[in-house]
Short mmCIF file of N, CA and C in Angstrom, two decimals:
data_model
loop_
_atom_site.label_atom_id
_atom_site.label_comp_id
_atom_site.label_asym_id
_atom_site.label_seq_id
_atom_site.Cartn_x
_atom_site.Cartn_y
_atom_site.Cartn_z
N UNK H 13 101.14 91.58 109.85
CA UNK H 13 100.08 90.63 109.49
C UNK H 13 100.24 89.32 110.23
N UNK H 14 101.45 88.99 110.58
CA UNK H 14 101.67 87.79 111.38
C UNK H 14 100.92 87.94 112.69
N UNK H 15 100.87 89.16 113.17
CA UNK H 15 100.16 89.45 114.42
C UNK H 15 98.67 89.16 114.28
N UNK H 16 98.09 89.57 113.18
CA UNK H 16 96.66 89.35 112.96
C UNK H 16 96.35 87.87 112.88
N UNK H 17 97.26 87.16 112.28
CA UNK H 17 97.06 85.74 112.07
C UNK H 17 96.96 84.97 113.38
N UNK H 18 97.65 85.46 114.40
CA UNK H 18 97.63 84.79 115.70
C UNK H 18 96.22 84.67 116.25
N UNK H 19 95.41 85.70 115.98
CA UNK H 19 94.05 85.71 116.50
C UNK H 19 93.01 85.49 115.42
N UNK H 20 93.40 84.90 114.32
CA UNK H 20 92.48 84.76 113.19
C UNK H 20 91.15 84.13 113.59
N UNK H 21 91.22 83.10 114.45
CA UNK H 21 89.99 82.42 114.87
C UNK H 21 89.06 83.39 115.61
N UNK H 22 89.64 84.29 116.38
CA UNK H 22 88.85 85.29 117.10
C UNK H 22 88.13 86.22 116.13
N UNK H 23 88.86 86.63 115.11
CA UNK H 23 88.25 87.50 114.09
C UNK H 23 87.09 86.78 113.39
N UNK H 24 87.32 85.52 113.08
CA UNK H 24 86.26 84.76 112.41
C UNK H 24 85.05 84.61 113.30
N UNK H 25 85.29 84.42 114.58
CA UNK H 25 84.21 84.26 115.54
C UNK H 25 83.32 85.51 115.58
N UNK H 26 83.93 86.67 115.29
CA UNK H 26 83.17 87.92 115.27
C UNK H 26 82.73 88.26 113.85
N UNK H 27 82.62 87.24 113.04
CA UNK H 27 82.10 87.38 111.67
C UNK H 27 82.91 88.37 110.83
N UNK H 28 84.23 88.36 111.02
CA UNK H 28 85.07 89.26 110.25
C UNK H 28 85.97 88.48 109.31
N UNK H 29 86.15 89.04 108.14
CA UNK H 29 87.14 88.53 107.21
C UNK H 29 88.30 89.53 107.20
N UNK H 30 89.52 89.04 107.18
CA UNK H 30 90.68 89.92 107.12
C UNK H 30 91.13 89.98 105.67
N UNK H 31 91.27 91.20 105.17
CA UNK H 31 91.68 91.40 103.77
C UNK H 31 92.93 92.26 103.76
N UNK H 32 94.03 91.68 103.36
CA UNK H 32 95.29 92.42 103.31
C UNK H 32 95.48 92.96 101.91
N UNK H 33 95.89 94.21 101.83
CA UNK H 33 96.09 94.87 100.55
C UNK H 33 97.50 95.42 100.53
N UNK H 34 98.26 95.10 99.48
CA UNK H 34 99.65 95.55 99.48
C UNK H 34 100.14 95.89 98.08
N UNK H 35 101.24 96.61 98.01
CA UNK H 35 101.75 97.12 96.74
C UNK H 35 102.56 96.11 95.92
N UNK H 36 102.85 94.95 96.47
CA UNK H 36 103.64 93.98 95.73
C UNK H 36 102.90 93.47 94.51
N UNK H 37 103.67 93.08 93.50
CA UNK H 37 103.08 92.50 92.29
C UNK H 37 102.42 91.17 92.60
N UNK H 38 101.47 90.75 91.77
CA UNK H 38 100.69 89.53 92.05
C UNK H 38 101.54 88.28 92.25
N UNK H 39 102.59 88.11 91.47
CA UNK H 39 103.40 86.89 91.61
C UNK H 39 104.15 86.86 92.94
N UNK H 40 104.79 87.98 93.28
CA UNK H 40 105.51 88.07 94.54
C UNK H 40 104.55 87.91 95.71
N UNK H 41 103.39 88.53 95.56
CA UNK H 41 102.37 88.47 96.61
C UNK H 41 101.94 87.02 96.83
N UNK H 42 101.63 86.36 95.75
CA UNK H 42 101.15 84.98 95.84
C UNK H 42 102.23 84.07 96.43
N UNK H 43 103.47 84.27 96.01
CA UNK H 43 104.58 83.44 96.51
C UNK H 43 104.70 83.61 98.02
N UNK H 44 104.66 84.85 98.47
CA UNK H 44 104.76 85.11 99.90
C UNK H 44 103.58 84.49 100.64
N UNK H 45 102.40 84.70 100.10
CA UNK H 45 101.17 84.19 100.74
C UNK H 45 101.23 82.68 100.89
N UNK H 46 101.63 81.99 99.85
CA UNK H 46 101.67 80.53 99.86
C UNK H 46 102.79 80.04 100.77
N UNK H 47 103.94 80.71 100.74
CA UNK H 47 105.05 80.24 101.56
C UNK H 47 104.73 80.38 103.04
N UNK H 48 103.95 81.41 103.37
CA UNK H 48 103.57 81.63 104.76
C UNK H 48 102.26 80.94 105.11
N UNK H 49 101.62 80.36 104.12
CA UNK H 49 100.31 79.73 104.31
C UNK H 49 99.35 80.68 105.04
N UNK H 50 99.27 81.88 104.55
CA UNK H 50 98.41 82.88 105.16
C UNK H 50 96.95 82.46 104.99
N UNK H 51 96.18 82.49 106.06
CA UNK H 51 94.80 82.02 105.98
C UNK H 51 93.83 83.05 105.43
N UNK H 52 94.23 84.32 105.41
CA UNK H 52 93.25 85.30 104.98
C UNK H 52 93.46 85.77 103.56
N UNK H 53 92.61 86.69 103.12
CA UNK H 53 92.60 87.13 101.73
C UNK H 53 93.73 88.13 101.49
N UNK H 54 94.46 87.95 100.43
CA UNK H 54 95.54 88.86 100.08
C UNK H 54 95.30 89.44 98.69
N UNK H 55 95.36 90.76 98.59
CA UNK H 55 95.07 91.42 97.31
C UNK H 55 96.25 92.27 96.87
N UNK H 56 96.72 92.01 95.66
CA UNK H 56 97.82 92.80 95.11
C UNK H 56 97.25 94.08 94.53
N UNK H 57 97.61 95.18 95.14
CA UNK H 57 97.09 96.50 94.75
C UNK H 57 98.05 97.12 93.75
N UNK H 58 97.89 96.67 92.50
CA UNK H 58 98.83 97.06 91.46
C UNK H 58 98.80 98.58 91.25
N UNK H 59 99.95 99.20 91.34
CA UNK H 59 100.02 100.64 91.17
C UNK H 59 99.47 101.42 92.35
N UNK H 60 99.19 100.69 93.45
CA UNK H 60 98.63 101.32 94.66
C UNK H 60 97.37 102.13 94.38
N UNK H 61 96.57 101.66 93.44
CA UNK H 61 95.36 102.38 93.06
C UNK H 61 94.33 102.41 94.19
N UNK H 62 94.18 101.29 94.87
CA UNK H 62 93.19 101.25 95.95
C UNK H 62 93.67 102.08 97.14
N UNK H 63 94.95 102.01 97.42
CA UNK H 63 95.51 102.83 98.50
C UNK H 63 95.26 104.31 98.19
N UNK H 64 95.46 104.68 96.94
CA UNK H 64 95.24 106.06 96.52
C UNK H 64 93.77 106.44 96.61
N UNK H 65 92.92 105.52 96.22
CA UNK H 65 91.47 105.74 96.31
C UNK H 65 91.05 106.04 97.75
N UNK H 66 91.59 105.27 98.68
CA UNK H 66 91.24 105.46 100.07
C UNK H 66 91.79 106.78 100.60
N UNK H 67 92.93 107.14 100.16
CA UNK H 67 93.47 108.44 100.57
C UNK H 67 92.60 109.57 100.02
N UNK H 68 92.19 109.46 98.79
CA UNK H 68 91.45 110.55 98.16
C UNK H 68 90.01 110.63 98.66
N UNK H 69 89.34 109.47 98.74
CA UNK H 69 87.91 109.51 99.04
C UNK H 69 87.61 109.45 100.52
N UNK H 70 88.40 108.72 101.26
CA UNK H 70 88.15 108.63 102.68
C UNK H 70 88.81 109.80 103.40
N UNK H 71 89.99 110.15 102.94
CA UNK H 71 90.68 111.35 103.40
C UNK H 71 90.87 111.42 104.91
N UNK H 72 90.90 110.28 105.51
CA UNK H 72 91.14 110.26 106.95
C UNK H 72 92.63 110.24 107.19
N UNK H 73 93.33 109.74 106.24
CA UNK H 73 94.76 109.58 106.42
C UNK H 73 95.46 109.63 105.07
N UNK H 74 96.74 109.84 105.11
CA UNK H 74 97.54 109.75 103.90
C UNK H 74 98.18 108.36 103.93
N UNK H 75 97.91 107.56 102.97
CA UNK H 75 98.41 106.19 103.06
C UNK H 75 99.90 106.10 102.84
N UNK H 76 100.39 106.80 101.85
CA UNK H 76 101.84 106.80 101.65
C UNK H 76 102.42 105.42 101.78
N UNK H 77 103.41 105.29 102.62
CA UNK H 77 104.06 103.99 102.80
C UNK H 77 103.75 103.41 104.16
N UNK H 78 102.84 104.01 104.89
CA UNK H 78 102.59 103.54 106.24
C UNK H 78 101.43 102.55 106.26
N UNK H 79 101.46 101.63 107.20
CA UNK H 79 100.35 100.67 107.29
C UNK H 79 99.08 101.36 107.79
N UNK H 80 97.95 100.81 107.44
CA UNK H 80 96.67 101.33 107.92
C UNK H 80 95.71 100.17 108.10
N UNK H 81 94.86 100.28 109.10
CA UNK H 81 93.85 99.25 109.35
C UNK H 81 92.49 99.92 109.43
N UNK H 82 91.52 99.38 108.74
CA UNK H 82 90.15 99.87 108.84
C UNK H 82 89.22 98.71 109.13
N UNK H 83 88.14 98.99 109.85
CA UNK H 83 87.10 97.99 110.03
C UNK H 83 85.85 98.49 109.31
N UNK H 84 85.34 97.66 108.41
CA UNK H 84 84.15 98.00 107.63
C UNK H 84 83.04 97.04 108.04
N UNK H 85 81.88 97.58 108.42
CA UNK H 85 80.81 96.68 108.86
C UNK H 85 80.00 96.16 107.68
N UNK H 86 78.96 95.39 107.97
CA UNK H 86 78.21 94.72 106.91
C UNK H 86 77.39 95.69 106.06
N UNK H 87 77.26 96.93 106.54
CA UNK H 87 76.57 97.93 105.71
C UNK H 87 77.56 98.63 104.79
N UNK H 88 78.86 98.32 104.96
CA UNK H 88 79.87 98.99 104.16
C UNK H 88 80.39 100.26 104.81
N UNK H 89 80.01 100.48 106.09
CA UNK H 89 80.41 101.70 106.79
C UNK H 89 81.72 101.48 107.54
N UNK H 90 82.60 102.49 107.46
CA UNK H 90 83.87 102.43 108.19
C UNK H 90 83.59 102.69 109.67
N UNK H 91 83.93 101.75 110.51
CA UNK H 91 83.67 101.87 111.94
C UNK H 91 84.93 102.17 112.75
N UNK H 92 86.07 102.05 112.10
CA UNK H 92 87.33 102.23 112.81
C UNK H 92 88.42 102.42 111.77
N UNK H 93 89.37 103.28 112.11
CA UNK H 93 90.53 103.39 111.23
C UNK H 93 91.76 103.67 112.08
N UNK H 94 92.87 103.14 111.67
CA UNK H 94 94.14 103.40 112.34
C UNK H 94 95.17 103.64 111.26
N UNK H 95 95.78 104.78 111.31
CA UNK H 95 96.84 105.08 110.36
C UNK H 95 98.16 105.00 111.08
N UNK H 96 99.05 104.19 110.60
CA UNK H 96 100.33 104.02 111.29
C UNK H 96 101.24 105.22 111.11
N UNK H 97 101.90 105.62 112.18
CA UNK H 97 102.85 106.74 112.10
C UNK H 97 104.24 106.24 111.77
N UNK H 98 104.41 104.94 111.88
CA UNK H 98 105.69 104.36 111.51
C UNK H 98 105.40 103.01 110.86
N UNK H 99 106.44 102.42 110.31
CA UNK H 99 106.23 101.21 109.55
C UNK H 99 105.73 100.06 110.40
N UNK H 100 106.02 100.10 111.67
CA UNK H 100 105.60 99.00 112.56
C UNK H 100 104.34 99.36 113.34
N UNK H 101 103.78 100.54 113.06
CA UNK H 101 102.67 101.02 113.88
C UNK H 101 101.33 100.47 113.40
N UNK H 102 100.98 99.30 113.90
CA UNK H 102 99.64 98.77 113.64
C UNK H 102 98.96 98.56 114.99
N UNK H 103 97.63 98.63 115.03
CA UNK H 103 96.94 98.53 116.31
C UNK H 103 97.05 97.12 116.89
N UNK H 104 96.92 97.04 118.19
CA UNK H 104 96.90 95.73 118.84
C UNK H 104 95.64 94.99 118.38
N UNK H 105 95.73 93.68 118.27
CA UNK H 105 94.55 92.89 117.87
C UNK H 105 93.37 93.18 118.78
N UNK H 106 93.65 93.35 120.07
CA UNK H 106 92.56 93.55 121.04
C UNK H 106 91.75 94.79 120.70
N UNK H 107 92.43 95.80 120.19
CA UNK H 107 91.72 97.05 119.85
C UNK H 107 90.75 96.80 118.69
N UNK H 108 91.21 96.09 117.70
CA UNK H 108 90.36 95.79 116.53
C UNK H 108 89.24 94.83 116.92
N UNK H 109 89.57 93.85 117.73
CA UNK H 109 88.56 92.87 118.17
C UNK H 109 87.47 93.56 118.99
N UNK H 110 87.84 94.55 119.78
CA UNK H 110 86.86 95.29 120.58
C UNK H 110 85.86 96.00 119.66
N UNK H 111 86.37 96.59 118.59
CA UNK H 111 85.48 97.26 117.62
C UNK H 111 84.51 96.25 117.02
N UNK H 112 85.02 95.10 116.66
CA UNK H 112 84.17 94.06 116.07
C UNK H 112 83.13 93.57 117.07
N UNK H 113 83.55 93.46 118.31
CA UNK H 113 82.63 93.04 119.36
C UNK H 113 81.47 94.03 119.47
N UNK H 114 81.82 95.32 119.40
CA UNK H 114 80.78 96.36 119.48
C UNK H 114 79.83 96.28 118.29
N UNK H 115 80.37 96.01 117.13
CA UNK H 115 79.54 95.87 115.92
C UNK H 115 78.56 94.70 116.10
N UNK H 116 79.08 93.61 116.58
CA UNK H 116 78.24 92.43 116.80
C UNK H 116 77.14 92.74 117.82
N UNK H 117 77.50 93.44 118.87
CA UNK H 117 76.53 93.84 119.89
C UNK H 117 75.45 94.75 119.32
N UNK H 118 75.90 95.72 118.49
CA UNK H 118 74.96 96.66 117.85
C UNK H 118 73.94 95.90 117.01
N UNK H 119 74.42 94.89 116.31
CA UNK H 119 73.53 94.14 115.42
C UNK H 119 72.46 93.42 116.20
N UNK H 120 72.80 93.01 117.40
CA UNK H 120 71.81 92.28 118.22
C UNK H 120 70.65 93.18 118.62
N UNK H 121 70.93 94.50 118.69
CA UNK H 121 69.91 95.41 119.17
C UNK H 121 69.13 96.07 118.06
N UNK H 122 69.46 95.66 116.84
CA UNK H 122 68.74 96.30 115.72
C UNK H 122 67.36 95.71 115.53
N UNK G 30 83.75 111.37 112.41
CA UNK G 30 83.52 110.55 111.22
C UNK G 30 82.29 109.72 111.44
N UNK G 31 81.24 110.06 110.76
CA UNK G 31 79.98 109.33 110.96
C UNK G 31 79.53 108.72 109.65
N UNK G 32 79.35 107.40 109.66
CA UNK G 32 78.80 106.73 108.49
C UNK G 32 79.49 107.08 107.18
N UNK G 33 80.79 107.00 107.19
CA UNK G 33 81.55 107.13 105.93
C UNK G 33 81.57 105.76 105.29
N UNK G 34 81.11 105.69 104.06
CA UNK G 34 81.12 104.41 103.36
C UNK G 34 82.52 104.11 102.85
N UNK G 35 82.97 102.90 103.04
CA UNK G 35 84.26 102.50 102.50
C UNK G 35 84.14 102.41 100.98
N UNK G 36 85.04 103.08 100.25
CA UNK G 36 84.97 103.02 98.79
C UNK G 36 85.09 101.59 98.27
N UNK G 37 84.25 101.24 97.33
CA UNK G 37 84.32 99.89 96.78
C UNK G 37 85.49 99.78 95.82
N UNK G 38 85.99 98.58 95.68
CA UNK G 38 87.08 98.33 94.74
C UNK G 38 87.04 96.87 94.35
N UNK G 39 87.78 96.53 93.30
CA UNK G 39 87.91 95.12 92.90
C UNK G 39 89.37 94.83 92.62
N UNK G 40 89.88 93.80 93.27
CA UNK G 40 91.26 93.35 93.02
C UNK G 40 91.26 91.84 92.91
N UNK G 41 92.37 91.29 92.47
CA UNK G 41 92.48 89.83 92.34
C UNK G 41 93.25 89.28 93.52
N UNK G 42 92.75 88.21 94.13
CA UNK G 42 93.44 87.65 95.29
C UNK G 42 94.52 86.66 94.86
N UNK G 43 95.17 86.07 95.85
CA UNK G 43 96.32 85.21 95.56
C UNK G 43 95.93 83.89 94.89
N UNK G 44 94.63 83.60 94.84
CA UNK G 44 94.21 82.38 94.14
C UNK G 44 93.71 82.70 92.73
N UNK G 45 93.77 83.96 92.35
CA UNK G 45 93.30 84.37 91.03
C UNK G 45 91.84 84.75 90.99
N UNK G 46 91.23 84.82 92.16
CA UNK G 46 89.81 85.14 92.22
C UNK G 46 89.61 86.65 92.35
N UNK G 47 88.63 87.17 91.63
CA UNK G 47 88.31 88.60 91.74
C UNK G 47 87.55 88.82 93.04
N UNK G 48 87.99 89.82 93.79
CA UNK G 48 87.37 90.12 95.08
C UNK G 48 86.95 91.59 95.10
N UNK G 49 85.70 91.81 95.43
CA UNK G 49 85.19 93.18 95.58
C UNK G 49 84.84 93.40 97.03
N UNK G 50 85.10 94.58 97.52
CA UNK G 50 84.72 94.87 98.91
C UNK G 50 83.23 94.67 99.10
N UNK G 51 82.45 95.05 98.09
CA UNK G 51 80.99 94.95 98.20
C UNK G 51 80.50 93.49 98.23
N UNK G 52 81.38 92.55 97.90
CA UNK G 52 81.03 91.13 98.02
C UNK G 52 80.65 90.78 99.45
N UNK G 53 81.22 91.50 100.40
CA UNK G 53 81.03 91.18 101.81
C UNK G 53 79.81 91.88 102.39
N UNK G 54 79.23 92.81 101.61
CA UNK G 54 78.09 93.58 102.10
C UNK G 54 76.96 92.63 102.51
N UNK G 55 76.44 92.88 103.71
CA UNK G 55 75.35 92.04 104.21
C UNK G 55 75.80 90.70 104.74
N UNK G 56 77.09 90.40 104.64
CA UNK G 56 77.56 89.07 105.03
C UNK G 56 78.59 89.11 106.16
N UNK G 57 79.65 89.88 105.94
CA UNK G 57 80.76 89.84 106.88
C UNK G 57 81.28 91.24 107.18
N UNK G 58 81.81 91.38 108.38
CA UNK G 58 82.62 92.57 108.67
C UNK G 58 83.97 92.36 108.00
N UNK G 59 84.61 93.45 107.62
CA UNK G 59 85.89 93.33 106.95
C UNK G 59 86.95 94.13 107.69
N UNK G 60 88.07 93.50 107.95
CA UNK G 60 89.23 94.20 108.49
C UNK G 60 90.18 94.41 107.31
N UNK G 61 90.27 95.65 106.85
CA UNK G 61 91.15 95.99 105.73
C UNK G 61 92.51 96.36 106.28
N UNK G 62 93.51 95.69 105.80
CA UNK G 62 94.87 95.96 106.28
C UNK G 62 95.71 96.41 105.10
N UNK G 63 96.04 97.68 105.06
CA UNK G 63 96.94 98.17 104.02
C UNK G 63 98.36 97.99 104.55
N UNK G 64 99.10 97.11 103.90
CA UNK G 64 100.47 96.89 104.38
C UNK G 64 101.47 97.52 103.42
N UNK G 65 102.71 97.54 103.84
CA UNK G 65 103.74 98.24 103.07
C UNK G 65 104.37 97.36 102.01
N UNK G 66 104.08 96.11 102.03
CA UNK G 66 104.77 95.20 101.12
C UNK G 66 105.75 94.35 101.88
N UNK G 67 106.00 93.19 101.38
CA UNK G 67 106.86 92.25 102.09
C UNK G 67 107.89 91.61 101.19
N UNK G 68 107.75 91.78 99.90
CA UNK G 68 108.69 91.11 99.00
C UNK G 68 109.99 91.90 98.92
#
């Protein structure tokens, strides 16, 4: 997530909000968020219910303990997903930004 | 994978505010990052 933060302004420029979801309890989550002064939204997924929901309903990946990144457009449609094969396996910012750029371009032609 | 809708959910953010994925509908693109935990 530190990686995402480096380009936060770029994400905002492409009309994207970054929402981090994690298994930590709300207090630990909030303490970490505040100590790091994270600029984006952080959600404590108590009991990993949302992670489980995405595994069951989206079924593109098994969330387990691996990181995953999805891009959801303004219609609520998933436009990109990356499931990490290892704990450090998250996509490069440029890859996600390219998807957002395409979404923005698509909107111009609607 | 064509036009799969992201399942809606509601969780509380670090400021105590309730956040729903559908809150962003029609307004913003969302980059959802499922992380492993940091604490």
